[in-house]
PDB file of C-alpha atoms in Angstrom:
ATOM      1  CA  MET A   1      21.708 -18.996   5.334  1.00 81.00           C
ATOM      2  CA  MET A   2      23.191 -16.295   3.106  1.00 88.00           C
ATOM      3  CA  LYS A   3      26.222 -14.569   4.657  1.00 93.00           C
ATOM      4  CA  LEU A   4      25.965 -10.934   5.754  1.00 93.00           C
ATOM      5  CA  LYS A   5      28.483  -9.615   3.222  1.00 93.00           C
ATOM      6  CA  GLU A   6      26.802 -11.546   0.418  1.00 96.00           C
ATOM      7  CA  LEU A   7      23.407 -10.098   1.380  1.00 96.00           C
ATOM      8  CA  GLU A   8      24.780  -6.547   1.503  1.00 94.00           C
ATOM      9  CA  SER A   9      26.467  -7.033  -1.874  1.00 95.00           C
ATOM     10  CA  CYS A  10      23.171  -8.150  -3.452  1.00 95.00           C
ATOM     11  CA  LEU A  11      21.244  -5.259  -1.901  1.00 93.00           C
ATOM     12  CA  GLN A  12      23.695  -2.769  -3.391  1.00 92.00           C
ATOM     13  CA  GLN A  13      22.137  -3.630  -6.747  1.00 93.00           C
ATOM     14  CA  VAL A  14      18.626  -2.597  -5.675  1.00 92.00           C
ATOM     15  CA  ASP A  15      17.535   0.606  -7.444  1.00 86.00           C
ATOM     16  CA  ALA A  16      16.517   3.465  -5.127  1.00 81.00           C
ATOM     17  CA  PHE A  17      14.204   6.478  -5.566  1.00 67.00           C
ATOM     18  CA  GLU A  18      14.666   8.322  -8.852  1.00 63.00           C
ATOM     19  CA  GLU A  19      12.989  11.504  -7.611  1.00 66.00           C
ATOM     20  CA  PRO A  20      12.500  11.253  -3.841  1.00 59.00           C
ATOM     21  CA  LYS A  21       9.423  13.055  -2.485  1.00 61.00           C
ATOM     22  CA  ILE A  22      10.130  15.272   0.480  1.00 59.00           C
ATOM     23  CA  LEU A  23       6.516  15.229   1.660  1.00 58.00           C
ATOM     24  CA  LEU A  24       6.808  11.459   2.107  1.00 57.00           C
ATOM     25  CA  GLU A  25      10.259  11.708   3.736  1.00 60.00           C
ATOM     26  CA  GLN A  26      11.666   9.345   1.135  1.00 57.00           C
ATOM     27  CA  TYR A  27      15.214   8.562   2.192  1.00 71.00           C
ATOM     28  CA  PRO A  28      16.782   5.315   0.991  1.00 72.00           C
ATOM     29  CA  THR A  29      17.631   2.595   3.494  1.00 82.00           C
ATOM     30  CA  SER A  30      21.283   1.900   2.758  1.00 85.00           C
ATOM     31  CA  PRO A  31      22.253  -1.643   1.702  1.00 90.00           C
ATOM     32  CA  HIS A  32      24.534  -1.836   4.740  1.00 90.00           C
ATOM     33  CA  ILE A  33      21.807  -0.934   7.237  1.00 89.00           C
ATOM     34  CA  ALA A  34      19.221  -3.117   5.491  1.00 92.00           C
ATOM     35  CA  ALA A  35      21.584  -6.109   5.460  1.00 94.00           C
ATOM     36  CA  CYS A  36      22.605  -5.677   9.126  1.00 90.00           C
ATOM     37  CA  MET A  37      18.993  -5.289  10.193  1.00 91.00           C
ATOM     38  CA  LEU A  38      17.689  -8.317   8.285  1.00 95.00           C
ATOM     39  CA  TYR A  39      20.652 -10.549   9.101  1.00 94.00           C
ATOM     40  CA  THR A  40      20.226  -9.806  12.833  1.00 92.00           C
ATOM     41  CA  ILE A  41      16.469 -10.474  12.702  1.00 93.00           C
ATOM     42  CA  GLN A  42      17.039 -13.873  11.108  1.00 95.00           C
ATOM     43  CA  SER A  43      20.251 -15.058  12.777  1.00 93.00           C
ATOM     44  CA  THR A  44      19.342 -13.919  16.304  1.00 91.00           C
ATOM     45  CA  PHE A  45      15.545 -14.230  16.391  1.00 91.00           C
ATOM     46  CA  ASP A  46      14.676 -16.560  13.484  1.00 94.00           C
ATOM     47  CA  ASP A  47      11.874 -14.214  12.420  1.00 94.00           C
ATOM     48  CA  ILE A  48      12.258 -14.168   8.609  1.00 97.00           C
ATOM     49  CA  GLU A  49      12.850 -17.613   7.119  1.00 98.00           C
ATOM     50  CA  GLY A  50       9.538 -19.268   6.286  1.00 98.00           C
ATOM     51  CA  LYS A  51       7.589 -16.400   7.869  1.00 97.00           C
ATOM     52  CA  LEU A  52       4.878 -14.111   6.534  1.00 98.00           C
ATOM     53  CA  VAL A  53       6.542 -10.689   6.697  1.00 98.00           C
ATOM     54  CA  ALA A  54       5.158  -7.160   6.186  1.00 97.00           C
ATOM     55  CA  ASP A  55       7.388  -4.222   5.204  1.00 97.00           C
ATOM     56  CA  LEU A  56       5.648  -0.931   6.068  1.00 96.00           C
ATOM     57  CA  GLY A  57       6.597   2.103   3.996  1.00 94.00           C
ATOM     58  CA  CYS A  58       8.552  -0.284   1.780  1.00 95.00           C
ATOM     59  CA  GLY A  59       9.630   2.330  -0.780  1.00 91.00           C
ATOM     60  CA  CYS A  60      11.701   0.720  -3.519  1.00 90.00           C
ATOM     61  CA  GLY A  61      11.774  -2.580  -1.667  1.00 94.00           C
ATOM     62  CA  VAL A  62      15.281  -3.014  -0.259  1.00 95.00           C
ATOM     63  CA  LEU A  63      14.030  -4.547   3.034  1.00 96.00           C
ATOM     64  CA  SER A  64      11.420  -6.719   1.315  1.00 97.00           C
ATOM     65  CA  ILE A  65      13.906  -7.982  -1.260  1.00 97.00           C
ATOM     66  CA  GLY A  66      16.465  -8.683   1.465  1.00 97.00           C
ATOM     67  CA  ALA A  67      13.840 -10.596   3.464  1.00 98.00           C
ATOM     68  CA  ALA A  68      12.941 -12.570   0.339  1.00 98.00           C
ATOM     69  CA  MET A  69      16.634 -13.442  -0.137  1.00 97.00           C
ATOM     70  CA  LEU A  70      16.689 -14.740   3.443  1.00 98.00           C
ATOM     71  CA  ASP A  71      13.867 -17.108   2.464  1.00 97.00           C
ATOM     72  CA  ALA A  72      10.817 -15.372   3.897  1.00 98.00           C
ATOM     73  CA  GLY A  73       7.708 -17.377   3.067  1.00 98.00           C
ATOM     74  CA  LEU A  74       6.246 -14.157   1.636  1.00 98.00           C
ATOM     75  CA  CYS A  75       7.099 -10.501   2.207  1.00 98.00           C
ATOM     76  CA  VAL A  76       4.330  -7.969   1.519  1.00 98.00           C
ATOM     77  CA  GLY A  77       5.435  -4.369   0.974  1.00 97.00           C
ATOM     78  CA  PHE A  78       3.015  -1.545   1.861  1.00 97.00           C
ATOM     79  CA  ASP A  79       3.512   1.974   0.507  1.00 94.00           C
ATOM     80  CA  ILE A  80       1.399   4.983  -0.426  1.00 91.00           C
ATOM     81  CA  ASP A  81       3.565   5.970  -3.411  1.00 90.00           C
ATOM     82  CA  GLU A  82       2.860   4.373  -6.775  1.00 93.00           C
ATOM     83  CA  ASP A  83       6.190   5.540  -8.257  1.00 91.00           C
ATOM     84  CA  ALA A  84       8.162   3.845  -5.479  1.00 91.00           C
ATOM     85  CA  LEU A  85       6.166   0.629  -5.932  1.00 95.00           C
ATOM     86  CA  ASP A  86       6.920   0.688  -9.663  1.00 94.00           C
ATOM     87  CA  ILE A  87      10.644   0.702  -8.839  1.00 93.00           C
ATOM     88  CA  PHE A  88      10.043  -2.054  -6.282  1.00 95.00           C
ATOM     89  CA  ARG A  89       8.341  -4.182  -8.961  1.00 96.00           C
ATOM     90  CA  ARG A  90      11.240  -3.625 -11.345  1.00 95.00           C
ATOM     91  CA  ASN A  91      13.740  -4.570  -8.642  1.00 95.00           C
ATOM     92  CA  ALA A  92      11.863  -7.772  -7.824  1.00 96.00           C
ATOM     93  CA  GLU A  93      11.746  -8.707 -11.514  1.00 96.00           C
ATOM     94  CA  GLU A  94      15.462  -8.051 -11.989  1.00 95.00           C
ATOM     95  CA  PHE A  95      16.311 -10.304  -9.054  1.00 95.00           C
ATOM     96  CA  GLU A  96      13.706 -12.844 -10.242  1.00 95.00           C
ATOM     97  CA  ILE A  97      12.135 -12.839  -6.786  1.00 94.00           C
ATOM     98  CA  SER A  98       8.630 -14.229  -6.557  1.00 93.00           C
ATOM     99  CA  ASN A  99       8.053 -14.348  -2.772  1.00 96.00           C
ATOM    100  CA  VAL A 100       7.136 -10.653  -2.532  1.00 97.00           C
ATOM    101  CA  ASP A 101       3.826  -8.871  -3.002  1.00 97.00           C
ATOM    102  CA  LEU A 102       2.826  -5.207  -2.965  1.00 97.00           C
ATOM    103  CA  VAL A 103      -0.056  -3.239  -1.492  1.00 96.00           C
ATOM    104  CA  GLN A 104      -0.584   0.439  -2.294  1.00 96.00           C
ATOM    105  CA  CYS A 105      -2.316   2.116   0.640  1.00 93.00           C
ATOM    106  CA  ASP A 106      -2.101   4.846   3.255  1.00 91.00           C
ATOM    107  CA  LEU A 107      -1.085   3.040   6.428  1.00 89.00           C
ATOM    108  CA  CYS A 108      -2.365   5.907   8.555  1.00 84.00           C
ATOM    109  CA  SER A 109      -5.943   5.471   7.333  1.00 86.00           C
ATOM    110  CA  LEU A 110      -6.181   1.674   7.366  1.00 84.00           C
ATOM    111  CA  GLU A 111      -9.118   0.157   9.177  1.00 84.00           C
ATOM    112  CA  PRO A 112      -7.702  -0.911  12.573  1.00 72.00           C
ATOM    113  CA  ASP A 113      -8.471  -4.584  11.974  1.00 83.00           C
ATOM    114  CA  ALA A 114      -7.741  -4.651   8.219  1.00 87.00           C
ATOM    115  CA  TYR A 115      -4.575  -6.719   8.682  1.00 93.00           C
ATOM    116  CA  ALA A 116      -4.827  -7.434  12.410  1.00 92.00           C
ATOM    117  CA  LYS A 117      -2.440 -10.238  13.418  1.00 91.00           C
ATOM    118  CA  LYS A 118      -2.048 -11.277   9.767  1.00 94.00           C
ATOM    119  CA  PHE A 119       1.790 -11.248   9.726  1.00 96.00           C
ATOM    120  CA  ASP A 120       4.355 -13.161  11.752  1.00 94.00           C
ATOM    121  CA  THR A 121       6.887 -10.344  11.535  1.00 95.00           C
ATOM    122  CA  VAL A 122       6.738  -6.653  10.609  1.00 95.00           C
ATOM    123  CA  ILE A 123       9.888  -4.831   9.468  1.00 95.00           C
ATOM    124  CA  MET A 124      10.122  -1.141   8.671  1.00 93.00           C
ATOM    125  CA  ASN A 125      12.165   1.998   8.301  1.00 89.00           C
ATOM    126  CA  PRO A 126       9.296   4.455   8.929  1.00 87.00           C
ATOM    127  CA  PRO A 127       9.291   8.208   8.246  1.00 80.00           C
ATOM    128  CA  PHE A 128      11.190  10.027  10.980  1.00 69.00           C
ATOM    129  CA  GLY A 129       8.048  11.951  11.893  1.00 64.00           C
ATOM    130  CA  THR A 130       9.612  15.373  11.569  1.00 61.00           C
ATOM    131  CA  LYS A 131       8.390  18.713  10.204  1.00 60.00           C
ATOM    132  CA  HIS A 132       5.028  18.305   8.420  1.00 61.00           C
ATOM    133  CA  ASN A 133       4.934  14.573   9.258  1.00 62.00           C
ATOM    134  CA  GLN A 134       4.846  15.067  13.023  1.00 73.00           C
ATOM    135  CA  GLY A 135       4.080  11.790  14.771  1.00 80.00           C
ATOM    136  CA  MET A 136       4.147   9.710  11.576  1.00 82.00           C
ATOM    137  CA  ASP A 137       6.752   7.335  13.023  1.00 84.00           C
ATOM    138  CA  MET A 138       4.402   6.541  15.915  1.00 88.00           C
ATOM    139  CA  LYS A 139       1.447   5.989  13.569  1.00 89.00           C
ATOM    140  CA  PHE A 140       3.534   3.470  11.625  1.00 90.00           C
ATOM    141  CA  LEU A 141       4.595   1.765  14.849  1.00 90.00           C
ATOM    142  CA  LYS A 142       0.998   1.557  16.066  1.00 89.00           C
ATOM    143  CA  ALA A 143      -0.098   0.039  12.720  1.00 92.00           C
ATOM    144  CA  ALA A 144       2.797  -2.436  12.841  1.00 92.00           C
ATOM    145  CA  LEU A 145       1.854  -3.587  16.330  1.00 90.00           C
ATOM    146  CA  THR A 146      -1.706  -4.371  15.222  1.00 91.00           C
ATOM    147  CA  MET A 147      -0.497  -6.285  12.149  1.00 93.00           C
ATOM    148  CA  ALA A 148       2.160  -8.508  13.740  1.00 92.00           C
ATOM    149  CA  LYS A 149       1.581 -11.813  15.471  1.00 90.00           C
ATOM    150  CA  THR A 150       5.105 -12.248  16.762  1.00 88.00           C
ATOM    151  CA  ALA A 151       7.473  -9.315  16.346  1.00 89.00           C
ATOM    152  CA  VAL A 152       8.010  -5.813  14.993  1.00 92.00           C
ATOM    153  CA  TYR A 153      11.476  -4.591  14.015  1.00 92.00           C
ATOM    154  CA  SER A 154      11.797  -0.896  13.371  1.00 90.00           C
ATOM    155  CA  LEU A 155      14.442   1.737  12.660  1.00 87.00           C
ATOM    156  CA  HIS A 156      14.260   5.003  14.585  1.00 82.00           C
ATOM    157  CA  LYS A 157      16.434   8.009  15.210  1.00 78.00           C
ATOM    158  CA  THR A 158      18.283   7.724  18.490  1.00 78.00           C
ATOM    159  CA  SER A 159      16.942  11.092  19.598  1.00 79.00           C
ATOM    160  CA  THR A 160      13.390   9.672  19.717  1.00 81.00           C
ATOM    161  CA  ARG A 161      14.240   6.732  21.975  1.00 82.00           C
ATOM    162  CA  GLU A 162      12.736   8.143  25.189  1.00 85.00           C
ATOM    163  CA  HIS A 163       9.528   9.102  23.389  1.00 85.00           C
ATOM    164  CA  ILE A 164       9.231   5.629  21.838  1.00 85.00           C
ATOM    165  CA  GLN A 165       9.931   4.008  25.212  1.00 85.00           C
ATOM    166  CA  LYS A 166       7.139   6.064  26.797  1.00 88.00           C
ATOM    167  CA  LYS A 167       4.703   5.117  24.015  1.00 86.00           C
ATOM    168  CA  ALA A 168       5.708   1.464  24.322  1.00 85.00           C
ATOM    169  CA  ASN A 169       4.959   1.606  28.046  1.00 85.00           C
ATOM    170  CA  ASP A 170       1.591   3.286  27.363  1.00 88.00           C
ATOM    171  CA  TRP A 171       0.727   0.528  24.880  1.00 86.00           C
ATOM    172  CA  GLY A 172       1.864  -2.280  27.172  1.00 83.00           C
ATOM    173  CA  VAL A 173       4.741  -3.129  24.861  1.00 83.00           C
ATOM    174  CA  LYS A 174       8.187  -4.234  25.950  1.00 81.00           C
ATOM    175  CA  MET A 175      10.829  -2.482  23.872  1.00 85.00           C
ATOM    176  CA  GLU A 176      14.401  -3.574  23.402  1.00 84.00           C
ATOM    177  CA  VAL A 177      17.184  -1.821  21.531  1.00 84.00           C
ATOM    178  CA  ILE A 178      19.161  -4.459  19.655  1.00 79.00           C
ATOM    179  CA  ALA A 179      21.562  -2.453  17.522  1.00 77.00           C
ATOM    180  CA  GLU A 180      22.865   1.022  16.897  1.00 77.00           C
ATOM    181  CA  LEU A 181      23.721   1.851  13.309  1.00 74.00           C
ATOM    182  CA  ARG A 182      25.416   4.902  11.908  1.00 70.00           C
ATOM    183  CA  TYR A 183      23.409   6.390   9.050  1.00 63.00           C
ATOM    184  CA  ASP A 184      25.032   8.785   6.616  1.00 60.00           C
ATOM    185  CA  LEU A 185      22.080  10.613   5.150  1.00 54.00           C
ATOM    186  CA  PRO A 186      22.823  11.526   1.532  1.00 50.00           C
ATOM    187  CA  ALA A 187      22.080  15.048   0.352  1.00 45.00           C
ATOM    188  CA  SER A 188      18.847  13.918  -1.320  1.00 41.00           C
ATOM    189  CA  TYR A 189      17.008  17.220  -1.452  1.00 40.00           C
ATOM    190  CA  LYS A 190      17.859  20.742  -2.519  1.00 44.00           C
ATOM    191  CA  PHE A 191      17.729  22.105   1.033  1.00 38.00           C
ATOM    192  CA  HIS A 192      20.467  19.697   2.133  1.00 38.00           C
ATOM    193  CA  LYS A 193      23.752  21.588   1.998  1.00 42.00           C
ATOM    194  CA  LYS A 194      25.737  18.489   2.894  1.00 43.00           C
ATOM    195  CA  LYS A 195      25.107  14.942   3.900  1.00 44.00           C
ATOM    196  CA  SER A 196      24.308  14.570   7.562  1.00 42.00           C
ATOM    197  CA  VAL A 197      25.048  11.798   9.997  1.00 47.00           C
ATOM    198  CA  SER A 198      22.140  10.406  11.933  1.00 48.00           C
ATOM    199  CA  SER A 199      21.572   7.236  13.850  1.00 52.00           C
ATOM    200  CA  TYR A 200      18.988   4.495  13.691  1.00 51.00           C
ATOM    201  CA  THR A 201      17.862   2.221  16.412  1.00 55.00           C
ATOM    202  CA  LEU A 202      16.379  -1.104  15.537  1.00 54.00           C
ATOM    203  CA  SER A 203      13.532  -1.913  17.824  1.00 55.00           C
ATOM    204  CA  HIS A 204      11.845  -5.223  18.298  1.00 54.00           C
ATOM    205  CA  HIS A 205       8.319  -5.676  19.597  1.00 50.00           C
ATOM    206  CA  SER A 206       7.626  -9.276  20.367  1.00 46.00           C
ATOM    207  CA  LEU A 207       4.179 -10.686  20.856  1.00 38.00           C
ATOM    208  CA  ARG A 208       5.292 -14.004  22.257  1.00 36.00           C
ATOM    209  CA  GLN A 209       3.682 -15.002  25.561  1.00 31.00           C
ATOM    210  CA  TYR A 210       1.091 -12.245  25.291  1.00 29.00           C
ATOM    211  CA  MET A 211       3.721  -9.560  25.548  1.00 31.00           C
ATOM    212  CA  PHE A 212       4.915  -7.144  22.918  1.00 37.00           C
ATOM    213  CA  SER A 213       8.582  -6.655  23.009  1.00 41.00           C
ATOM    214  CA  SER A 214       9.848  -3.977  20.720  1.00 51.00           C
ATOM    215  CA  ARG A 215      13.369  -4.332  19.501  1.00 57.00           C
ATOM    216  CA  TYR A 216      14.777  -1.578  17.504  1.00 56.00           C
ATOM    217  CA  PHE A 217      17.833  -0.508  15.631  1.00 53.00           C
ATOM    218  CA  LYS A 218      18.921   2.911  16.617  1.00 47.00           C
ATOM    219  CA  LEU A 219      20.329   5.311  14.086  1.00 46.00           C
ATOM    220  CA  TYR A 220      22.748   7.832  15.428  1.00 39.00           C
TER     221      TYR A 220
END
């Protein structure tokens, strides 16, 4: 298996958003966070290599490309934004990666059974669900839980942990925090006066033995 530092080094070459769209909360997943997340999923839980993986809100593809490098059978990226998917395609071509595919769609308006239980593993760094996107993070999580057969790994702000735990309980899902990662949010938009420090939690929802367990990386 590729070493963590090698994976992070490769992901540093993945192009990010050229003109991020605030309405879509387009913040890049840093190569460091992406590498730590994916390496943990594979080395600890064996949920990438040879698996059918979905990346929800894939953006420019850093998680999908990292999963492909860790020998996913196939990683399918889902995003609503055509511009982001164009960058994703370019990234995949530059790395000569063939075990990725793309789907342009609005995850919040998918038919509930459109991709039900179609993927072994779902990975995602969903929108934070703030401001005009209230609750978007939970909509992504709900979609992920319907799509995965085995596990969902998700990044969330630490401040939302109690809310996510409550939702997980409501949905009959066991949630587990498996890492806390410091996230230095770059000043991507005009209203950002300076970069801010946030935190992600990686959560994992496992479907083994008829139980969802959600593990998540926490951002702080």
